[in-house]
mmCIF file of C-alpha atoms and ligand atoms in Angstrom:
data_model
loop_
_atom_site.group_PDB
_atom_site.id
_atom_site.type_symbol
_atom_site.label_atom_id
_atom_site.label_comp_id
_atom_site.label_asym_id
_atom_site.label_seq_id
_atom_site.Cartn_x
_atom_site.Cartn_y
_atom_site.Cartn_z
ATOM 1 C CA MET L 29 0.000 0.000 0.000
ATOM 2 C CA ILE L 30 2.952 2.332 0.522
ATOM 3 C CA LYS L 31 5.553 0.719 -1.740
ATOM 4 C CA ASP L 32 8.833 2.672 -1.994
ATOM 5 C CA LYS L 33 7.574 5.471 0.239
ATOM 6 C CA VAL L 34 10.156 6.746 2.716
ATOM 7 C CA ALA L 35 8.763 7.017 6.246
ATOM 8 C CA ILE L 36 10.201 8.472 9.449
ATOM 9 C CA ILE L 37 8.660 7.120 12.652
ATOM 10 C CA THR L 38 9.537 8.627 16.038
ATOM 11 C CA GLY L 39 9.372 6.337 19.070
ATOM 12 C CA GLY L 40 9.813 3.424 16.691
ATOM 13 C CA THR L 41 11.877 1.177 18.928
ATOM 14 C CA ARG L 42 9.061 -0.529 20.813
ATOM 15 C CA GLY L 43 5.317 -0.731 21.428
ATOM 16 C CA ILE L 44 2.963 0.952 18.973
ATOM 17 C CA GLY L 45 5.790 2.707 17.086
ATOM 18 C CA PHE L 46 7.682 -0.542 16.491
ATOM 19 C CA GLU L 47 4.526 -2.155 15.108
ATOM 20 C CA ILE L 48 3.975 0.818 12.765
ATOM 21 C CA VAL L 49 7.565 0.401 11.539
ATOM 22 C CA ARG L 50 6.996 -3.316 10.937
ATOM 23 C CA LYS L 51 3.645 -2.738 9.183
ATOM 24 C CA PHE L 52 5.116 -0.065 6.907
ATOM 25 C CA LEU L 53 8.063 -2.339 6.006
ATOM 26 C CA GLU L 54 5.701 -5.255 5.273
ATOM 27 C CA ASN L 55 3.872 -2.935 2.892
ATOM 28 C CA GLY L 56 6.960 -1.938 0.932
ATOM 29 C CA ALA L 57 8.093 1.283 2.598
ATOM 30 C CA LYS L 58 11.641 2.216 3.533
ATOM 31 C CA VAL L 59 11.689 3.229 7.182
ATOM 32 C CA ILE L 60 13.894 5.369 9.385
ATOM 33 C CA LEU L 61 12.952 4.693 13.000
ATOM 34 C CA PHE L 62 13.875 7.160 15.716
ATOM 35 C CA GLY L 63 14.594 6.019 19.275
ATOM 36 C CA SER L 64 15.759 7.834 22.369
ATOM 37 C CA LYS L 65 19.079 5.914 22.556
ATOM 38 C CA GLU L 66 21.586 4.441 20.108
ATOM 39 C CA GLU L 67 21.341 1.024 21.764
ATOM 40 C CA THR L 68 17.540 0.661 21.545
ATOM 41 C CA ALA L 69 17.457 1.949 17.948
ATOM 42 C CA LYS L 70 20.137 -0.613 17.016
ATOM 43 C CA ILE L 71 18.306 -3.499 18.710
ATOM 44 C CA ALA L 72 15.020 -2.604 16.966
ATOM 45 C CA VAL L 73 16.702 -2.521 13.545
ATOM 46 C CA GLU L 74 18.447 -5.864 14.182
ATOM 47 C CA LYS L 75 15.156 -7.472 15.211
ATOM 48 C CA LEU L 76 13.445 -6.327 12.000
ATOM 49 C CA LYS L 77 16.373 -7.373 9.809
ATOM 50 C CA ALA L 78 16.253 -10.814 11.472
ATOM 51 C CA GLU L 79 12.572 -11.062 10.466
ATOM 52 C CA ASN L 80 13.317 -10.096 6.864
ATOM 53 C CA SER L 81 16.823 -9.280 5.666
ATOM 54 C CA SER L 82 15.489 -7.369 2.633
ATOM 55 C CA TYR L 83 13.788 -4.732 4.800
ATOM 56 C CA GLU L 84 15.258 -1.253 4.204
ATOM 57 C CA VAL L 85 15.307 0.104 7.734
ATOM 58 C CA MET L 86 17.645 2.470 9.549
ATOM 59 C CA GLY L 87 17.750 3.530 13.221
ATOM 60 C CA LEU L 88 18.621 7.043 14.443
ATOM 61 C CA PHE L 89 18.360 8.786 17.816
ATOM 62 C CA PRO L 90 18.207 12.591 17.344
ATOM 63 C CA ASN L 91 16.973 14.944 20.048
ATOM 64 C CA LEU L 92 13.372 15.328 18.846
ATOM 65 C CA SER L 93 12.812 18.739 20.379
ATOM 66 C CA ASP L 94 16.026 20.289 19.045
ATOM 67 C CA GLU L 95 15.389 22.166 15.791
ATOM 68 C CA GLN L 96 18.994 22.021 14.592
ATOM 69 C CA SER L 97 19.538 18.293 15.104
ATOM 70 C CA ILE L 98 16.193 17.422 13.465
ATOM 71 C CA ARG L 99 16.982 19.745 10.531
ATOM 72 C CA GLU L 100 20.333 18.019 9.929
ATOM 73 C CA CYS L 101 18.824 14.586 10.412
ATOM 74 C CA PHE L 102 16.072 15.130 7.795
ATOM 75 C CA LYS L 103 18.629 16.599 5.373
ATOM 76 C CA ASN L 104 20.800 13.477 5.721
ATOM 77 C CA ILE L 105 17.813 11.178 5.295
ATOM 78 C CA GLU L 106 16.808 12.885 2.048
ATOM 79 C CA SER L 107 20.359 12.685 0.727
ATOM 80 C CA ILE L 108 20.457 8.932 1.447
ATOM 81 C CA PHE L 109 16.929 7.951 0.345
ATOM 82 C CA GLY L 110 16.210 10.650 -2.273
ATOM 83 C CA HIS L 111 12.862 11.736 -0.862
ATOM 84 C CA ILE L 112 10.729 11.707 2.307
ATOM 85 C CA ASP L 113 7.002 10.884 2.083
ATOM 86 C CA ILE L 114 5.672 10.173 5.569
ATOM 87 C CA LEU L 115 6.345 11.472 9.092
ATOM 88 C CA VAL L 116 4.796 9.699 12.084
ATOM 89 C CA ASN L 117 5.047 11.685 15.334
ATOM 90 C CA ASN L 118 4.575 8.797 17.744
ATOM 91 C CA ALA L 119 7.098 9.211 20.584
ATOM 92 C CA GLY L 120 5.378 9.917 23.863
ATOM 93 C CA ILE L 121 5.387 9.380 27.598
ATOM 94 C CA SER L 122 2.422 9.069 29.940
ATOM 95 C CA SER L 123 1.827 10.120 33.528
ATOM 96 C CA SER L 124 -0.387 9.252 36.467
ATOM 97 C CA THR L 125 0.902 11.965 38.845
ATOM 98 C CA LYS L 126 -1.720 13.846 40.867
ATOM 99 C CA ILE L 127 -1.816 17.597 40.106
ATOM 100 C CA GLU L 128 -0.623 18.588 43.585
ATOM 101 C CA GLU L 129 2.410 16.337 43.230
ATOM 102 C CA PHE L 130 3.371 17.501 39.737
ATOM 103 C CA THR L 131 6.836 19.041 39.518
ATOM 104 C CA MET L 132 7.677 21.581 36.832
ATOM 105 C CA GLU L 133 10.367 19.122 35.659
ATOM 106 C CA GLU L 134 7.718 16.503 34.871
ATOM 107 C CA TYR L 135 5.490 19.150 33.266
ATOM 108 C CA GLU L 136 8.357 20.198 30.966
ATOM 109 C CA LYS L 137 9.371 16.624 30.171
ATOM 110 C CA ILE L 138 5.862 15.732 28.967
ATOM 111 C CA GLU L 139 5.565 19.017 27.088
ATOM 112 C CA ASN L 140 8.928 18.425 25.365
ATOM 113 C CA ILE L 141 8.450 14.802 24.360
ATOM 114 C CA ASN L 142 4.726 14.818 23.589
ATOM 115 C CA ILE L 143 4.190 18.298 22.089
ATOM 116 C CA LYS L 144 7.409 20.117 21.234
ATOM 117 C CA SER L 145 8.898 17.101 19.417
ATOM 118 C CA ALA L 146 5.803 16.810 17.179
ATOM 119 C CA PHE L 147 5.922 20.556 16.510
ATOM 120 C CA VAL L 148 9.647 20.612 15.665
ATOM 121 C CA CYS L 149 9.510 17.473 13.478
ATOM 122 C CA SER L 150 6.383 18.713 11.645
ATOM 123 C CA LYS L 151 7.924 22.146 11.056
ATOM 124 C CA GLU L 152 11.209 20.754 9.744
ATOM 125 C CA ILE L 153 9.657 18.066 7.513
ATOM 126 C CA ILE L 154 7.507 20.493 5.481
ATOM 127 C CA PRO L 155 10.044 21.354 2.727
ATOM 128 C CA TYR L 156 10.452 17.628 2.029
ATOM 129 C CA LEU L 157 6.757 16.740 2.137
ATOM 130 C CA LYS L 158 5.891 19.677 -0.128
ATOM 131 C CA LYS L 159 7.966 17.982 -2.836
ATOM 132 C CA THR L 160 6.299 14.570 -2.410
ATOM 133 C CA LYS L 161 2.754 15.671 -1.429
ATOM 134 C CA GLY L 162 3.405 13.722 1.735
ATOM 135 C CA VAL L 163 1.668 12.847 4.951
ATOM 136 C CA ILE L 164 2.058 13.757 8.639
ATOM 137 C CA LEU L 165 0.490 11.366 11.147
ATOM 138 C CA ASN L 166 0.340 11.924 14.895
ATOM 139 C CA THR L 167 -0.299 9.520 17.760
ATOM 140 C CA SER L 168 -3.010 11.004 19.920
ATOM 141 C CA SER L 169 -4.963 9.013 22.523
ATOM 142 C CA MET L 170 -8.455 8.156 23.665
ATOM 143 C CA VAL L 171 -7.731 10.426 26.672
ATOM 144 C CA SER L 172 -7.720 13.388 24.272
ATOM 145 C CA LYS L 173 -11.505 13.087 24.224
ATOM 146 C CA TYR L 174 -12.279 12.278 27.863
ATOM 147 C CA GLY L 175 -9.316 13.342 30.000
ATOM 148 C CA GLN L 176 -8.186 11.016 32.779
ATOM 149 C CA GLN L 177 -8.331 10.926 36.573
ATOM 150 C CA SER L 178 -4.660 11.772 37.193
ATOM 151 C CA GLY L 179 -1.539 12.712 35.234
ATOM 152 C CA VAL L 180 -3.257 15.818 33.829
ATOM 153 C CA MET L 181 -0.388 16.786 31.551
ATOM 154 C CA TYR L 182 -0.690 13.558 29.545
ATOM 155 C CA PRO L 183 -4.250 14.199 28.270
ATOM 156 C CA THR L 184 -3.406 17.896 28.004
ATOM 157 C CA SER L 185 -0.548 17.017 25.644
ATOM 158 C CA LYS L 186 -2.842 14.832 23.545
ATOM 159 C CA PHE L 187 -5.467 17.607 23.311
ATOM 160 C CA ALA L 188 -2.592 19.728 21.970
ATOM 161 C CA ILE L 189 -1.727 17.033 19.434
ATOM 162 C CA ASN L 190 -5.334 17.055 18.224
ATOM 163 C CA GLY L 191 -5.193 20.847 17.900
ATOM 164 C CA MET L 192 -1.932 20.645 15.964
ATOM 165 C CA THR L 193 -3.437 17.984 13.687
ATOM 166 C CA LEU L 194 -6.610 19.939 12.905
ATOM 167 C CA SER L 195 -4.761 23.219 12.375
ATOM 168 C CA LEU L 196 -1.876 21.873 10.278
ATOM 169 C CA ALA L 197 -4.338 19.917 8.128
ATOM 170 C CA ARG L 198 -5.955 23.242 7.173
ATOM 171 C CA GLU L 199 -2.679 25.116 6.802
ATOM 172 C CA LEU L 200 -0.973 22.446 4.690
ATOM 173 C CA ALA L 201 -3.855 21.184 2.534
ATOM 174 C CA PRO L 202 -3.193 23.872 -0.120
ATOM 175 C CA VAL L 203 0.352 22.484 -0.595
ATOM 176 C CA GLY L 204 -0.893 18.905 -0.824
ATOM 177 C CA ILE L 205 0.223 17.652 2.611
ATOM 178 C CA ARG L 206 -2.334 15.612 4.573
ATOM 179 C CA VAL L 207 -2.295 15.637 8.399
ATOM 180 C CA ASN L 208 -4.217 13.128 10.520
ATOM 181 C CA ALA L 209 -3.986 11.494 13.947
ATOM 182 C CA VAL L 210 -4.783 8.079 15.361
ATOM 183 C CA ALA L 211 -6.209 8.021 18.893
ATOM 184 C CA PRO L 212 -5.565 4.580 20.398
ATOM 185 C CA GLY L 213 -7.488 3.231 23.352
ATOM 186 C CA ILE L 214 -5.637 1.120 25.887
ATOM 187 C CA THR L 215 -3.144 -0.913 23.897
ATOM 188 C CA LYS L 216 -1.054 -3.928 24.853
ATOM 189 C CA THR L 217 2.446 -2.437 24.870
ATOM 190 C CA ASP L 218 5.150 -3.360 27.432
ATOM 191 C CA MET L 219 3.753 -0.856 29.884
ATOM 192 C CA VAL L 220 0.203 -2.242 29.824
ATOM 193 C CA ALA L 221 1.276 -5.912 29.612
ATOM 194 C CA SER L 222 3.056 -5.538 32.955
ATOM 195 C CA LEU L 223 -0.101 -4.376 34.777
ATOM 196 C CA PRO L 224 -1.617 -6.925 37.202
ATOM 197 C CA GLU L 225 -4.612 -8.996 36.069
ATOM 198 C CA THR L 226 -6.762 -7.275 38.735
ATOM 199 C CA MET L 227 -6.300 -3.963 36.929
ATOM 200 C CA ILE L 228 -6.649 -5.367 33.422
ATOM 201 C CA GLU L 229 -9.937 -7.243 34.018
ATOM 202 C CA PRO L 230 -12.122 -4.184 34.854
ATOM 203 C CA LEU L 231 -10.525 -2.295 31.979
ATOM 204 C CA ILE L 232 -11.494 -5.021 29.524
ATOM 205 C CA LYS L 233 -15.056 -5.052 30.935
ATOM 206 C CA SER L 234 -15.388 -1.344 30.114
ATOM 207 C CA ILE L 235 -14.527 -1.869 26.421
ATOM 208 C CA PRO L 236 -17.561 -2.757 24.267
ATOM 209 C CA LEU L 237 -15.439 -4.865 21.873
ATOM 210 C CA GLY L 238 -14.358 -6.874 24.926
ATOM 211 C CA ARG L 239 -10.589 -6.713 24.585
ATOM 212 C CA ILE L 240 -7.566 -4.467 24.847
ATOM 213 C CA GLY L 241 -6.106 -3.204 21.565
ATOM 214 C CA GLU L 242 -3.078 -4.921 20.040
ATOM 215 C CA PRO L 243 -0.294 -2.721 18.614
ATOM 216 C CA GLU L 244 -1.187 -4.168 15.205
ATOM 217 C CA ASP L 245 -4.758 -2.803 15.473
ATOM 218 C CA ILE L 246 -3.243 0.658 15.815
ATOM 219 C CA ALA L 247 -0.587 0.143 13.124
ATOM 220 C CA ASN L 248 -3.288 -0.873 10.616
ATOM 221 C CA ALA L 249 -4.970 2.527 11.058
ATOM 222 C CA PHE L 250 -1.647 4.300 10.476
ATOM 223 C CA LEU L 251 -1.064 2.257 7.321
ATOM 224 C CA PHE L 252 -4.466 3.212 5.933
ATOM 225 C CA LEU L 253 -4.011 6.912 6.703
ATOM 226 C CA ALA L 254 -0.480 6.903 5.229
ATOM 227 C CA SER L 255 -1.641 5.281 1.995
ATOM 228 C CA ASP L 256 -3.308 6.755 -1.083
ATOM 229 C CA MET L 257 -6.514 4.988 0.023
ATOM 230 C CA ALA L 258 -6.855 7.955 2.402
ATOM 231 C CA SER L 259 -6.037 10.569 -0.254
ATOM 232 C CA TYR L 260 -9.185 12.621 0.507
ATOM 233 C CA ILE L 261 -8.847 12.350 4.299
ATOM 234 C CA THR L 262 -7.166 15.112 6.261
ATOM 235 C CA GLY L 263 -7.740 16.790 9.637
ATOM 236 C CA GLN L 264 -9.180 13.649 11.239
ATOM 237 C CA ILE L 265 -8.583 12.089 14.655
ATOM 238 C CA LEU L 266 -9.305 8.404 14.111
ATOM 239 C CA GLY L 267 -10.261 6.582 17.317
ATOM 240 C CA VAL L 268 -9.018 2.967 17.452
ATOM 241 C CA ASP L 269 -10.304 1.972 20.871
ATOM 242 C CA GLY L 270 -12.930 -0.786 20.684
ATOM 243 C CA CYS L 271 -15.514 1.927 21.397
ATOM 244 C CA ALA L 272 -14.100 2.482 24.911
ATOM 245 C CA ARG L 273 -15.444 5.533 26.748
ATOM 246 C CA ASN L 274 -13.422 5.710 29.964
HETATM 247 P P1 NAD P 309 6.163 2.840 24.720
HETATM 248 O O1 NAD P 309 6.617 3.383 26.023
HETATM 249 O O2 NAD P 309 6.178 1.369 24.511
HETATM 250 O O3 NAD P 309 6.991 3.539 23.516
HETATM 251 C C1 NAD P 309 7.279 4.901 23.543
HETATM 252 C C2 NAD P 309 8.255 5.245 22.444
HETATM 253 O O4 NAD P 309 8.589 6.629 22.585
HETATM 254 C C3 NAD P 309 9.562 4.462 22.550
HETATM 255 O O5 NAD P 309 9.963 4.035 21.264
HETATM 256 C C4 NAD P 309 10.555 5.478 23.106
HETATM 257 O O6 NAD P 309 11.862 5.307 22.595
HETATM 258 C C5 NAD P 309 9.988 6.792 22.596
HETATM 259 N N1 NAD P 309 10.405 7.857 23.495
HETATM 260 C C6 NAD P 309 10.080 8.044 24.790
HETATM 261 N N2 NAD P 309 10.759 9.095 25.273
HETATM 262 C C7 NAD P 309 11.514 9.593 24.269
HETATM 263 C C8 NAD P 309 12.451 10.665 24.155
HETATM 264 N N3 NAD P 309 12.755 11.452 25.163
HETATM 265 N N4 NAD P 309 13.035 10.870 22.954
HETATM 266 C C9 NAD P 309 12.776 10.082 21.905
HETATM 267 N N5 NAD P 309 11.910 9.044 21.951
HETATM 268 C C10 NAD P 309 11.298 8.814 23.128
HETATM 269 O O7 NAD P 309 4.727 3.433 24.543
HETATM 270 P P2 NAD P 309 3.535 3.084 23.521
HETATM 271 O O8 NAD P 309 2.440 2.560 24.360
HETATM 272 O O9 NAD P 309 4.002 2.341 22.346
HETATM 273 O O10 NAD P 309 3.141 4.579 23.108
HETATM 274 C C11 NAD P 309 3.411 5.126 21.824
HETATM 275 C C12 NAD P 309 2.488 6.294 21.615
HETATM 276 O O11 NAD P 309 1.140 5.842 21.709
HETATM 277 C C13 NAD P 309 2.661 7.418 22.637
HETATM 278 O O12 NAD P 309 2.517 8.664 21.998
HETATM 279 C C14 NAD P 309 1.487 7.178 23.588
HETATM 280 O O13 NAD P 309 1.094 8.353 24.233
HETATM 281 C C15 NAD P 309 0.439 6.663 22.626
HETATM 282 N N6 NAD P 309 -0.657 5.882 23.229
HETATM 283 C C16 NAD P 309 -0.425 4.696 23.863
HETATM 284 C C17 NAD P 309 -1.488 3.999 24.399
HETATM 285 C C18 NAD P 309 -1.322 2.664 25.122
HETATM 286 O O14 NAD P 309 -2.270 2.186 25.763
HETATM 287 N N7 NAD P 309 -0.177 2.007 25.039
HETATM 288 C C19 NAD P 309 -2.792 4.502 24.305
HETATM 289 C C20 NAD P 309 -2.980 5.727 23.645
HETATM 290 C C21 NAD P 309 -1.909 6.401 23.105
#
């Protein structure tokens, strides 16, 4: 569906991001995955190459909220691959801290990783995507509709991602760039898999489709939105949550 497209995926070393990388490779794309550390980016690339040695995948670890390092990184990627077609802003961290216990350090960390990185990467990718009529995709969350009972900055950051998605879709439509987001419900990544059964059971009961999402459920939505099958879709926040309403 995305044969020979060149895709950059932030937070691509594990969880949802890793599954998006795998799905894009399976569908013929060349992928540059971004991780937070050299080691984890290397391990992710080795794992994918072990699955299929013909996959064209590269791992990098730039500082996502630093304009200069992202600018240089994208320039290098274009010089190696010839073009850039898709950016997925997926890196993110969550929080369950109560408001009264929030430190400004945690506030800034969430703001940097969840919002500023998506802003910087989106800003710096535009010259490349203008040439290819490319696509920006963001990872939002179900909590961007309903909030959550603690960790206020996490849903706040995802509301911001929705705002960025809706606004950039309008701003960039005239130059042929589509911008959409996927809003996963609770998804079985490392973090969720390690929760005790007593916490998981009530969560599952609250989901009408009767199960937690798999990373592949989420990756399928990204694949569709990245492909030409979604060529008339922009400015959408696609919920992939089993109809959960927490
Ligand atoms: P995860 O913790 O398994 O993966 C997070 C990814 O972000 C990793 O690849 C990590 O390297 C990267 N990352 C974290 N901090 C970084 C930093 N400082 N610099 C660069 N990269 C950094 O989490 P996940 O569950 O796969 O989450 C991926 C995205 O999906 C996040 O944006 C998250 O908010 C969103 N999401 C997850 C769920 C869920 O239930 N798992 C639900 C809704 C939305």
